[in-house]
Coordinates of C-alpha atoms in Angstrom, one line a residue:
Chain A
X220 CA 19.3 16.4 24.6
X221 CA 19.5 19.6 22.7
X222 CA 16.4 22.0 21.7
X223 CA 16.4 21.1 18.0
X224 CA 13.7 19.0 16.9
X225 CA 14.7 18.2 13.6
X226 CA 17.5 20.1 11.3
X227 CA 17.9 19.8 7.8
X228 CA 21.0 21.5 5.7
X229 CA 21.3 22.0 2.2
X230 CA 18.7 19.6 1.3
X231 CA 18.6 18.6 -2.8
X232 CA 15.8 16.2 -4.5
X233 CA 15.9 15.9 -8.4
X234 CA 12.9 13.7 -9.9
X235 CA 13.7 12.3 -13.2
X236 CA 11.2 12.8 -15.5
X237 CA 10.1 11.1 -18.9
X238 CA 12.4 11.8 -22.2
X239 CA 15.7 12.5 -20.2
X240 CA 14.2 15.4 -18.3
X241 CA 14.4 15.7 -14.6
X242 CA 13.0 18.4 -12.6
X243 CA 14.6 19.5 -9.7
X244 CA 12.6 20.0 -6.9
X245 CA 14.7 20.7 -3.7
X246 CA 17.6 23.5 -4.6
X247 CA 19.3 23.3 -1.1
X248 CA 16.6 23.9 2.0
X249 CA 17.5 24.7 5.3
X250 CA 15.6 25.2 8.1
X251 CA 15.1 24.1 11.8
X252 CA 12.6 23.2 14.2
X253 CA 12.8 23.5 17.8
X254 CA 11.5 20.6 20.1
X255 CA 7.4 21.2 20.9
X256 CA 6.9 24.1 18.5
X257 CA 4.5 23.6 15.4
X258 CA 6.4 24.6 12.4
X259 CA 4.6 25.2 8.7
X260 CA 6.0 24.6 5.7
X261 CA 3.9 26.9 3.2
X262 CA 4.1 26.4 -0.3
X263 CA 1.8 26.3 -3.7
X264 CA 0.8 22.5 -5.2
X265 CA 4.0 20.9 -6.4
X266 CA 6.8 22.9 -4.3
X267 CA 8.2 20.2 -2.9
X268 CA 6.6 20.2 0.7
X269 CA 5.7 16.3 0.5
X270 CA 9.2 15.6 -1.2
X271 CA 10.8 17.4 1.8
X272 CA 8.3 15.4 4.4
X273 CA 9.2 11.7 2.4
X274 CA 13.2 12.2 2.9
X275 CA 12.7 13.6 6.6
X276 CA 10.2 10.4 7.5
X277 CA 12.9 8.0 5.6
X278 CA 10.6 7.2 2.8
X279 CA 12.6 8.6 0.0
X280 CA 16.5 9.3 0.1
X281 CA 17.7 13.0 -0.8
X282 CA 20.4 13.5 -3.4
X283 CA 22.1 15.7 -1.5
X284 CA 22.3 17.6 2.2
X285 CA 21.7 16.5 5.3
X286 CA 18.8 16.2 7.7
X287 CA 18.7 15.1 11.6
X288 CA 15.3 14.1 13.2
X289 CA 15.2 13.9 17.2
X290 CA 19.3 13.9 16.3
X291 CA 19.6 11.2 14.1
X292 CA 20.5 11.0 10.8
X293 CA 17.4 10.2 8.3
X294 CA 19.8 8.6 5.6
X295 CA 21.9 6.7 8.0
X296 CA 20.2 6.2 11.1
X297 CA 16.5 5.3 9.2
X298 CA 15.6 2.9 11.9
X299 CA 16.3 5.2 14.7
X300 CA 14.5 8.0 12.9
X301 CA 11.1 6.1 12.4
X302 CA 11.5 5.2 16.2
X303 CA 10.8 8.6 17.0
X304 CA 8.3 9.9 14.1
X305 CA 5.1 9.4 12.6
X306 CA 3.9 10.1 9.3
X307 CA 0.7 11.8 8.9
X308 CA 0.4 11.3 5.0
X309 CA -1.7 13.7 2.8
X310 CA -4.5 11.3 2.1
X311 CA -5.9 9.8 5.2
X312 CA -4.5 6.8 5.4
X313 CA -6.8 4.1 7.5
X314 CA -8.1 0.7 6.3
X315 CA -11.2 1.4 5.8
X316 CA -12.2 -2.7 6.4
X317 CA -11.1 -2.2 10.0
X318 CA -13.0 -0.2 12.4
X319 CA -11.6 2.5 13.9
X320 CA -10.7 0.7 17.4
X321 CA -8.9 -2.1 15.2
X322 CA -6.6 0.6 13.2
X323 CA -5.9 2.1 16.3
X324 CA -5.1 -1.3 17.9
X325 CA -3.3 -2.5 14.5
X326 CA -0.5 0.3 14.9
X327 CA 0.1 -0.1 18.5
X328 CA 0.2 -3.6 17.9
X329 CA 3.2 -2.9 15.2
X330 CA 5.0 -0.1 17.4
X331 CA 4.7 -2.8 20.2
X332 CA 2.7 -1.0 22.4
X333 CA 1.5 -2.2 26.0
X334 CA -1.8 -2.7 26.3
X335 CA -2.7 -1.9 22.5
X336 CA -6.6 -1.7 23.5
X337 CA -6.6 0.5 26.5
X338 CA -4.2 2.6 24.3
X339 CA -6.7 2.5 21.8
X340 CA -9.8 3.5 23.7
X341 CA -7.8 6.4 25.4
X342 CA -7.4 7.8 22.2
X343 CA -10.4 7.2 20.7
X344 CA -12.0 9.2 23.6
X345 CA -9.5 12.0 23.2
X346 CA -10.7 12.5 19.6
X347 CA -14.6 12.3 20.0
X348 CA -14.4 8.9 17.8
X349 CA -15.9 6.6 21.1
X350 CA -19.2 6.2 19.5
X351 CA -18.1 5.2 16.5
X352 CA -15.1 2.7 17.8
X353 CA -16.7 -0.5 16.2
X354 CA -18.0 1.1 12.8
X355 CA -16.1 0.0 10.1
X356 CA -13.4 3.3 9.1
X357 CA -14.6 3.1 5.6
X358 CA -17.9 4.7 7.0
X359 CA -16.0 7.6 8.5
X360 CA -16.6 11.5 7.7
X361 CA -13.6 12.9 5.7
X362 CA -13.4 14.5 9.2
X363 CA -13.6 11.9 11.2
X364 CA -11.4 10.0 9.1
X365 CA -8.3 12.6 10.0
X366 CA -9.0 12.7 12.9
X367 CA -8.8 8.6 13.1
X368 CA -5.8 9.2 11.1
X369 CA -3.8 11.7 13.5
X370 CA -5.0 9.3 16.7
X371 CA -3.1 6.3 14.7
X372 CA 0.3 9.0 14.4
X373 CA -0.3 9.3 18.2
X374 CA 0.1 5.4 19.5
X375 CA 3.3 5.2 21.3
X376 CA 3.6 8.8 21.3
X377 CA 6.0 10.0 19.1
X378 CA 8.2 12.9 19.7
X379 CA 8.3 14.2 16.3
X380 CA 4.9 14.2 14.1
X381 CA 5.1 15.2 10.3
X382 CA 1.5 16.2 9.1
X383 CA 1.3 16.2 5.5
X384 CA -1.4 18.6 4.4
X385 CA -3.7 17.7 6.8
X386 CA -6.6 19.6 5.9
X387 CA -6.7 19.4 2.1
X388 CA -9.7 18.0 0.6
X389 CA -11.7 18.3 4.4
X390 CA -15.1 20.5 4.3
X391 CA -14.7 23.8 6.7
X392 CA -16.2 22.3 9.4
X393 CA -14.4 19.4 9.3
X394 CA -11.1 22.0 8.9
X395 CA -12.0 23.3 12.4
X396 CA -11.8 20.1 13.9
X397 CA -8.9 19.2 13.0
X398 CA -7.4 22.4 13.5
X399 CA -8.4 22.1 17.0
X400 CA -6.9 18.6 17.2
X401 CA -3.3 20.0 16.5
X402 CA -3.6 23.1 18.7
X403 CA -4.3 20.3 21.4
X404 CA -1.4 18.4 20.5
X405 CA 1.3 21.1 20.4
X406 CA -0.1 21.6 24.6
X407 CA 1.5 17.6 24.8
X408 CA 5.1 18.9 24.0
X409 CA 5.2 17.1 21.1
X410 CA 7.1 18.7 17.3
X411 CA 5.3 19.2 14.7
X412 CA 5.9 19.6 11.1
X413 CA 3.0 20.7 9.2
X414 CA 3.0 21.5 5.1
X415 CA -0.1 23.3 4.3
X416 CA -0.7 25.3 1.0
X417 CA -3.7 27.7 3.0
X418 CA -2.3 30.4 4.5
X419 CA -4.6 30.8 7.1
X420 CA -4.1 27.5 8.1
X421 CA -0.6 28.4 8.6
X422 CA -1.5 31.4 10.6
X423 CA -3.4 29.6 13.2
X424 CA -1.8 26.6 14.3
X425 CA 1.9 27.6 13.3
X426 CA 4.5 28.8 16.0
X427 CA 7.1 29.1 13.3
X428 CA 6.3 29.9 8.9
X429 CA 8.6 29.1 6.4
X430 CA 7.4 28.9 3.0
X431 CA 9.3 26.7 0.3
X432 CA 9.6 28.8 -2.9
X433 CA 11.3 27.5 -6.3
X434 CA 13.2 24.7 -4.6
X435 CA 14.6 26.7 -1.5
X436 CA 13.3 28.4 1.8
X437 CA 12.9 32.3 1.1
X438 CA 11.9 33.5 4.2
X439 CA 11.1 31.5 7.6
X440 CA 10.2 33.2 11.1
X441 CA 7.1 33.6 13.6
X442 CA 4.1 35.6 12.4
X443 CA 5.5 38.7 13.7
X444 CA 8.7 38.5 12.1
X445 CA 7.2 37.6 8.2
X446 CA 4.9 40.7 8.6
X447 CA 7.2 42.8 10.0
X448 CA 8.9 42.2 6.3
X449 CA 6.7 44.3 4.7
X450 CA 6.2 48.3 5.3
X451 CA 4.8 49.1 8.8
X452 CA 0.7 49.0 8.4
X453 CA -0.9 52.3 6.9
X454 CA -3.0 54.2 9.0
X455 CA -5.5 55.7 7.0
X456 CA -9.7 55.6 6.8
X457 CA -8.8 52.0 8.9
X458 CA -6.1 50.5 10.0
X459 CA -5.2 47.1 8.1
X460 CA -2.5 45.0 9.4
X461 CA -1.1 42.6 6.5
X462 CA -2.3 39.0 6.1
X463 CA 0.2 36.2 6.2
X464 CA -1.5 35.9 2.7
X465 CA -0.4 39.4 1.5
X466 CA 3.4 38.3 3.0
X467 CA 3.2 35.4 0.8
X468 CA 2.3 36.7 -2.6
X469 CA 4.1 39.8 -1.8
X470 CA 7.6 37.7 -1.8
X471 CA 6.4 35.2 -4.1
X472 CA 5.9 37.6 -6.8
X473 CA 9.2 39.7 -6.2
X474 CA 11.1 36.4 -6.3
X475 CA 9.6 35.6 -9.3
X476 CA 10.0 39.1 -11.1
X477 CA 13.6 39.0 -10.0
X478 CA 14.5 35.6 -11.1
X479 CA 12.8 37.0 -14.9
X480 CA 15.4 39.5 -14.9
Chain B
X8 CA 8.0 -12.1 11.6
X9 CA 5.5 -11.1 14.5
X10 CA 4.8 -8.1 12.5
X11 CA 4.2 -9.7 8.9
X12 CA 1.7 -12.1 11.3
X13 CA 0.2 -8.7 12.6
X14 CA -0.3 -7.4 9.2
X15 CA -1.5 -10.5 7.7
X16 CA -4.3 -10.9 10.3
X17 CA -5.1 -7.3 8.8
X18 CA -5.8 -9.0 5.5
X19 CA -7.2 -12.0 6.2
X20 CA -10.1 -9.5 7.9
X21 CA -10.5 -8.1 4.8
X22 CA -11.1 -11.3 3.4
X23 CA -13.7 -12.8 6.0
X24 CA -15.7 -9.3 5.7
X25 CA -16.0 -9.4 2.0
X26 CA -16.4 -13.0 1.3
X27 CA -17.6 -11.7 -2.1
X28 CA -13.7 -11.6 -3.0
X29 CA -13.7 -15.1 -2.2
X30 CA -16.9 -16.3 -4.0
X31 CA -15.8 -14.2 -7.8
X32 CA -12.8 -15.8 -7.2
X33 CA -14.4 -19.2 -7.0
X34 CA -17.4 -18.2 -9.7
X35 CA -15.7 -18.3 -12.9
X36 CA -13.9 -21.3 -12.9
X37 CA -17.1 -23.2 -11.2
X38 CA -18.9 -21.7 -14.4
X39 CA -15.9 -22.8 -16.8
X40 CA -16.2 -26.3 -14.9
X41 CA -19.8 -27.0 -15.5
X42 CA -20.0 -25.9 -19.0
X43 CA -17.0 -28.0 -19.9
X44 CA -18.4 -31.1 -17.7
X45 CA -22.2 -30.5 -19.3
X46 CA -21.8 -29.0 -22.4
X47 CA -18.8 -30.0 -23.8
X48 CA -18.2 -33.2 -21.6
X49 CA -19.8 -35.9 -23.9
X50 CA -17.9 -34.5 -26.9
X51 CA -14.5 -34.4 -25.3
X52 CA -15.4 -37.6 -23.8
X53 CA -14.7 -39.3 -26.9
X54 CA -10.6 -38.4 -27.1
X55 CA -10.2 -39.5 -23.3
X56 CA -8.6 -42.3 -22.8
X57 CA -11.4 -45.3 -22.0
X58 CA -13.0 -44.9 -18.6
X59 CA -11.6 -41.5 -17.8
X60 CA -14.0 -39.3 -15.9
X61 CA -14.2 -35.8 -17.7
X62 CA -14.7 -34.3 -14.2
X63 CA -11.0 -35.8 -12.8
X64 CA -9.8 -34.4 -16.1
X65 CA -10.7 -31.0 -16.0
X66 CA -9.9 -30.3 -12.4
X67 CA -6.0 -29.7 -12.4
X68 CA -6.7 -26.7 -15.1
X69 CA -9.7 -25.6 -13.4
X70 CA -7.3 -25.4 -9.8
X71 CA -4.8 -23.1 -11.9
X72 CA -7.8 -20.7 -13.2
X73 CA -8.8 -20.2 -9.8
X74 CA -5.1 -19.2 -8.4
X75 CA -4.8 -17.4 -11.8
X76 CA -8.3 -15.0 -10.5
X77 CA -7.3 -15.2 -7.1
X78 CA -3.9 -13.9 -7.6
X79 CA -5.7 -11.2 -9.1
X80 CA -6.5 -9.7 -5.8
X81 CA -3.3 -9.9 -4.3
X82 CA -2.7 -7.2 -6.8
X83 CA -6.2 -5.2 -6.1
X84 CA -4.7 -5.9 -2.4
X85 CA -1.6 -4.4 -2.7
X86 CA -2.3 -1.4 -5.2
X87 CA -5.2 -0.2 -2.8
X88 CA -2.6 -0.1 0.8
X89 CA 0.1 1.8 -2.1
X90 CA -2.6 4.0 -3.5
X91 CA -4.2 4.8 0.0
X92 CA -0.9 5.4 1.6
X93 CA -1.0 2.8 4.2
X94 CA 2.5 1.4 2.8
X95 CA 3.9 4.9 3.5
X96 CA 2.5 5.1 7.0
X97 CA 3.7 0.9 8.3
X98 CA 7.0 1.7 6.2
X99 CA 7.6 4.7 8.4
X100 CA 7.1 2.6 11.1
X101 CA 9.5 1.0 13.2
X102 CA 8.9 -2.2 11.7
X103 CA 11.0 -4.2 8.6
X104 CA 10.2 -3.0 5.4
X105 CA 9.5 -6.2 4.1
X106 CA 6.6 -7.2 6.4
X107 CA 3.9 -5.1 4.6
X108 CA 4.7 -7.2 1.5
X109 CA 5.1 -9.9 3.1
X110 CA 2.0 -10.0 4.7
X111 CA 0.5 -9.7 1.2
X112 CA 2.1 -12.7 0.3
X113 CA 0.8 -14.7 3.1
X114 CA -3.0 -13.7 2.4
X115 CA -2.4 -14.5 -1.0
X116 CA -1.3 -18.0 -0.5
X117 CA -4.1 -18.1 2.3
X118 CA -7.1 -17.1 0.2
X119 CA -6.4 -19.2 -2.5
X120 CA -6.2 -22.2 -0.6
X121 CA -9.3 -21.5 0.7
X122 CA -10.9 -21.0 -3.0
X123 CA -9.1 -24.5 -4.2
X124 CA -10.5 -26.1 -1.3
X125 CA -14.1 -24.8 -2.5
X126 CA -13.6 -26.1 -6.2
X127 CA -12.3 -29.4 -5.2
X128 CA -15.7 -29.5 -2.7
X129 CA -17.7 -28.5 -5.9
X130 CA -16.0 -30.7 -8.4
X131 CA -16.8 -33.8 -5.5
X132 CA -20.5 -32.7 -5.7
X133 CA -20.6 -33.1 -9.9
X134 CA -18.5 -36.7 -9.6
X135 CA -14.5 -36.0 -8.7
X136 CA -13.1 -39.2 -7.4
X137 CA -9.5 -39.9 -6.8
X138 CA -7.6 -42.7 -5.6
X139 CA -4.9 -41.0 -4.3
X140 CA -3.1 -41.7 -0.6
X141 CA -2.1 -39.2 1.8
X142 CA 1.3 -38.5 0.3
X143 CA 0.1 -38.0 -3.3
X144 CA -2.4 -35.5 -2.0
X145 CA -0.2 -33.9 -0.3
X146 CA 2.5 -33.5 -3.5
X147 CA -0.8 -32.0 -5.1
X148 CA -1.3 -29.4 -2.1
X149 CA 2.5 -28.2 -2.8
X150 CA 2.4 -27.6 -6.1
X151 CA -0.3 -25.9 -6.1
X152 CA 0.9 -23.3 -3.1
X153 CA 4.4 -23.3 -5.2
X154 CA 2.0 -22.4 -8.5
X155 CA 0.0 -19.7 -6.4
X156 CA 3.6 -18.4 -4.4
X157 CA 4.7 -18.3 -8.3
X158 CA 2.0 -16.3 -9.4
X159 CA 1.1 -14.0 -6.6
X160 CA 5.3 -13.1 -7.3
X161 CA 4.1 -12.0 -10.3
X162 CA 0.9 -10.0 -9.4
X163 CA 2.6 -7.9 -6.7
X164 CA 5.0 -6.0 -9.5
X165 CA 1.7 -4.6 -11.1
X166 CA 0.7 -4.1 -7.6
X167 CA 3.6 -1.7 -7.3
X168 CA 3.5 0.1 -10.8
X169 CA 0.0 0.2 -11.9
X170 CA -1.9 3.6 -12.2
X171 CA -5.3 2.4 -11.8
X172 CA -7.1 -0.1 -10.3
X173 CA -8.5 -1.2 -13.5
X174 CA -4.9 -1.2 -14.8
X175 CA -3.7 -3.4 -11.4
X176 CA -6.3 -6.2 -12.7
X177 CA -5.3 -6.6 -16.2
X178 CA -2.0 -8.7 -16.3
X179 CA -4.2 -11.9 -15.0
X180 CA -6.6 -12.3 -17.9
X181 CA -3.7 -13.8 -20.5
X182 CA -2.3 -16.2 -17.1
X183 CA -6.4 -17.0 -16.5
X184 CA -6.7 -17.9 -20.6
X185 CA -3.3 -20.0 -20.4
X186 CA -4.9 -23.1 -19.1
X187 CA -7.2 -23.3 -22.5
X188 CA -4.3 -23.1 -24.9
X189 CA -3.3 -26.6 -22.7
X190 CA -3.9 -29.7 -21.7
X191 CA -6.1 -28.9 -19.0
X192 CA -9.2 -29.6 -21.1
X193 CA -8.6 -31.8 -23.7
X194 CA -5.5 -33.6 -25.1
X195 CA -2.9 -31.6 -26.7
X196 CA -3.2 -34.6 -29.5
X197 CA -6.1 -33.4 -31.7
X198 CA -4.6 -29.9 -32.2
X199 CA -3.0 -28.3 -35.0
X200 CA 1.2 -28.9 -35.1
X201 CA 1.8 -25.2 -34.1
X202 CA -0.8 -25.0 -31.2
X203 CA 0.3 -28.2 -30.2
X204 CA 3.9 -27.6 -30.1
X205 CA 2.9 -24.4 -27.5
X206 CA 0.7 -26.5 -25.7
X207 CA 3.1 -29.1 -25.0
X208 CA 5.7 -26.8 -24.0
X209 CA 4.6 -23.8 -21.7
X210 CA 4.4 -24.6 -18.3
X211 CA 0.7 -24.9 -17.3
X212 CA 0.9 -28.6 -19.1
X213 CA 3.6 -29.8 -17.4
X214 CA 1.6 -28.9 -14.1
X215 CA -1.8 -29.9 -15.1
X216 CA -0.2 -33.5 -16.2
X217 CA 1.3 -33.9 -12.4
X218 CA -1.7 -33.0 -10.7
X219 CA -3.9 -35.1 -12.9
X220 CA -1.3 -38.1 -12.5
X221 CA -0.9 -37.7 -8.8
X222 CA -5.0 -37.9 -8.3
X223 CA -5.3 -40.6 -10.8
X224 CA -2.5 -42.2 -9.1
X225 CA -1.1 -42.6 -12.4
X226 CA 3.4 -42.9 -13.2
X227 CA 4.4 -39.2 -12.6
X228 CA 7.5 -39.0 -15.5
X229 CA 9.9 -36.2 -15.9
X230 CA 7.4 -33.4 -16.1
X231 CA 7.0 -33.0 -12.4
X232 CA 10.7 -31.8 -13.0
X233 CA 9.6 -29.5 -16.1
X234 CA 6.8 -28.1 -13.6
X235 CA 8.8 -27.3 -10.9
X236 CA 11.8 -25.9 -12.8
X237 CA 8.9 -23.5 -14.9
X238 CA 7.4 -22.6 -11.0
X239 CA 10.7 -22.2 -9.4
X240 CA 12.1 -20.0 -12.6
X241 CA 9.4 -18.1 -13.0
X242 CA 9.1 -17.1 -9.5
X243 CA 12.3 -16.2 -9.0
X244 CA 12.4 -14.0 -11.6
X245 CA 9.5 -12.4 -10.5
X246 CA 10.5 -11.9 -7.3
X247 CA 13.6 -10.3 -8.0
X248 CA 12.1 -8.1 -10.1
X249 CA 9.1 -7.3 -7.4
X250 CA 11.9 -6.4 -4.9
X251 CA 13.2 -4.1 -7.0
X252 CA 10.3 -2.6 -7.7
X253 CA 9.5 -2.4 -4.2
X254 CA 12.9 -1.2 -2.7
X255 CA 12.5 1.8 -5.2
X256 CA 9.0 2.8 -4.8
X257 CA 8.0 2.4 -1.2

């Protein structure tokens, strides 16, 4: 067993697009997560943070580079690989015919599970959704409804979780909760991958930051490491220690400006 | 296979909670039934052959409407699991990539059964008889779930590709309108040389004139042959095609 979680190496991804034109998302990424940290992949709309999140949960092949998840191969070692994931997509995604109890039940049923209702009920109670076990999912919160959704990613507990924008589109309130929902799962042991386009979501739940600029990974480090990029803070009438968010559009713009030159 | 059975239970719930998909499915080509049998009926009666009961007539074509509609929501089906993401989350699953689809498939053939049986009840109630035996019947069950595996091939590729909802729903209105460029409700000999000749010779004909002959317990000629060549051919294509389509996109 070695420490890395999942490791991906020179990673490429070109869409084609209509007319001949192809845009190329992925320009050779590299990073690595250690086993039971939470590591945030920060990045505007359109940077390629669900494209990298597709190839590492075997939905969509790269074009070129590698990536290992739990050590095996995502492009040839697929069915090992989903034996050791689950994919927390960016829209939640429940049947919203079934009742909460009966999604739950429905996966552990498909990951062959013992005892897919106990399993069920344990994790229903785990994330607050007892009471509303037999209502149909379709009735859900859009909190609720994630938090159904990251319960289902939990049956069979799989080492390696991949959260897809997991907060997008929630209220603030409904934010909070599921914030508290990952915090709790990282205390499990288990590795997770988030993508997130808020900074301050990145800056509370994430151990590890990297943020996906322009097709590659331009910086990546804890908390401490990305501020400590920028000049030391100024004392002056207070003292203001730089936001992840200042980090962030600090090196996005000086990538930018250089790559104008 | 224990997994497509899992995932088609799925479905089928979908369908016993909404019956409503069930009952539009069945609705239209009741309504095309009765206007034909009472409206039309004693017009059309005239170019039957003597003794013919307009209700036996009409029934094959009315059988293919339904699977055309209900096919429809095999599409609605599958476009709602793509578009909602629950493809991405089973397909990342430990499971074969083929059972989601293939539990679509399943339902398909399930639910439309279930809305042929309902017609057939219906057209009993305004005067369907039929002579035939156990075996004929059951020829009759078989092509229609060969017509229905046929057409549900065909509704999961704009399943796969369609943008919209609205969009996914589309491609069955020309296959629902087939049956009335047919025999299905009158015979193809009053009509115009050109409409005749395309009549005669798509496939809907070919199957309408088994059915009908194996309820009337009438000779079945060649064109059992020319129906199940059109099923078989056109299914394969489609499925082919739907694979491909699938392989690529989820």
């Amino acid at each position: 067993m070695t420490d890395t979680a999942i490791e991906v190496t020179g990673l490429r991804k070109t869409f084609a697009g209509p007319k001949g034109a192809s845009t190329e998302v992925l320009r050779g990424v590299d990073f690595t997560v250690r086993r039971g940290e939470i590591f945030a992949l920060l990045g505007s709309n359109g940077a390629g943070k669900t494209t990298i999140i597709n190839i590492l949960s075997t939905l969509l092949a790269a074009d070129g580079g590698s990536a290992t998840v739990a050590g095996f191969d995502v492009a040839r070692q697929a069915a090992q690989v989903r034996e050791n994931i689950s994919l927390t997509g960016q829209f939640a995604a429940v049947d919203g015919i079934l009742t909460g109890r009966e999604n739950i039940v429905l996966v552990a049923k498909l990951r062959d599970v013992p005892e897919p209702t106990k399993v069920a009920d344990a994790l229903l109670a785990r994330f607050g959704l007892t009471e509303a076990a037999n209502k149909r999912a379709g009735a859900y919160s859009g909190g609720m409804t994630r938090r159904l959704d990251i319960a289902m990613s939990l049956v069979g507990t799989p080492p390696v979780i991949f959260l897809d924008e997991p907060t997008t589109g929630l209220d603030p309130e409904a934010r909070l909760e599921v914030w508290k929902t990952v915090k709790g799962l990282a205390d499990s042991g288990v590795t997770i991958l988030l993508t997130t386009q808020y900074l301050d979501e990145a800056e509370q739940l994430a151990d590890r930051v990297a943020i996906l600029h322009g097709g590659t990974i331009i910086v990546n480090g804890t908390l401490e490491e990305l501020k400590a990029l920028l000049p030391p803070a100024k004392v002056e009438y207070i003292e203001k220690q730089p936001t992840l968010e200042d980090v962030f559009l600090a090196l996005v713009g000086e990538k930018e400006a250089s790559s104008d030159e | 296979m224990s997994k497509t059975i899992t995932l088609f239970g799925r479905l089928m719930k979908h369908i016993t909670r909404s019956p409503d998909t069930i009952i539009t499915v069945c609705i239209t080509p009741i309504g095309i039934m009765l206007m034909f049998v009472y409206v039309m009926g004693g017009a059309v009666k005239t170019s039957l052959p003597a003794g013919m009961n307009y209700v036996s007539y009409l029934l094959p074509g009315i059988l293919l409407i339904t699977i055309a509609s209900g096919t429809a929501y095999t599409t609605v089906r599958l476009f709602s699991d793509v578009a909602t993401g629950l493809f991405s989350r089973f397909n990342s699953m430990p499971i074969k990539r083929s059972a989601m689809l293939w539990s679509h498939v399943m339902t398909s053939v399930v639910s439309n059964l279930i809305s042929v049986v309902i017609v057939i009840l219906v057209a009993l109630t305004m005067g369907f008889r039929s002579s035939a035996g156990p075996l004929a019947w059951l020829a009759v069950a078989g092509l229609v779930m060969l017509f229905t595996l046929t057409l549900t091939w065909i509704a999961v590729i704009p399943g796969l590709v369609a943008k919209t909802v609205d969009g996914a729903g589309v491609y069955a209105y020309p296959l629902i309108f087939l049956p009335f460029i047919s025999s299905a409700f009158v015979p193809t000999a009053t009509m115009p040389a050109a409409v005749r000749a395309f009549a005669e010779n798509q496939p809907v004909t070919s199957i309408v004139n088994t059915i009908r002959a194996l309820l009337m317990r009438a000779t079945i000629g060649s064109e059992i042959w020319v129906a199940l060549a059109w099923c078989i051919g056109i299914m394969a294509v489609a499925y082919v095609f739907a694979m491909r389509i699938y392989r690529r996109r989820v």
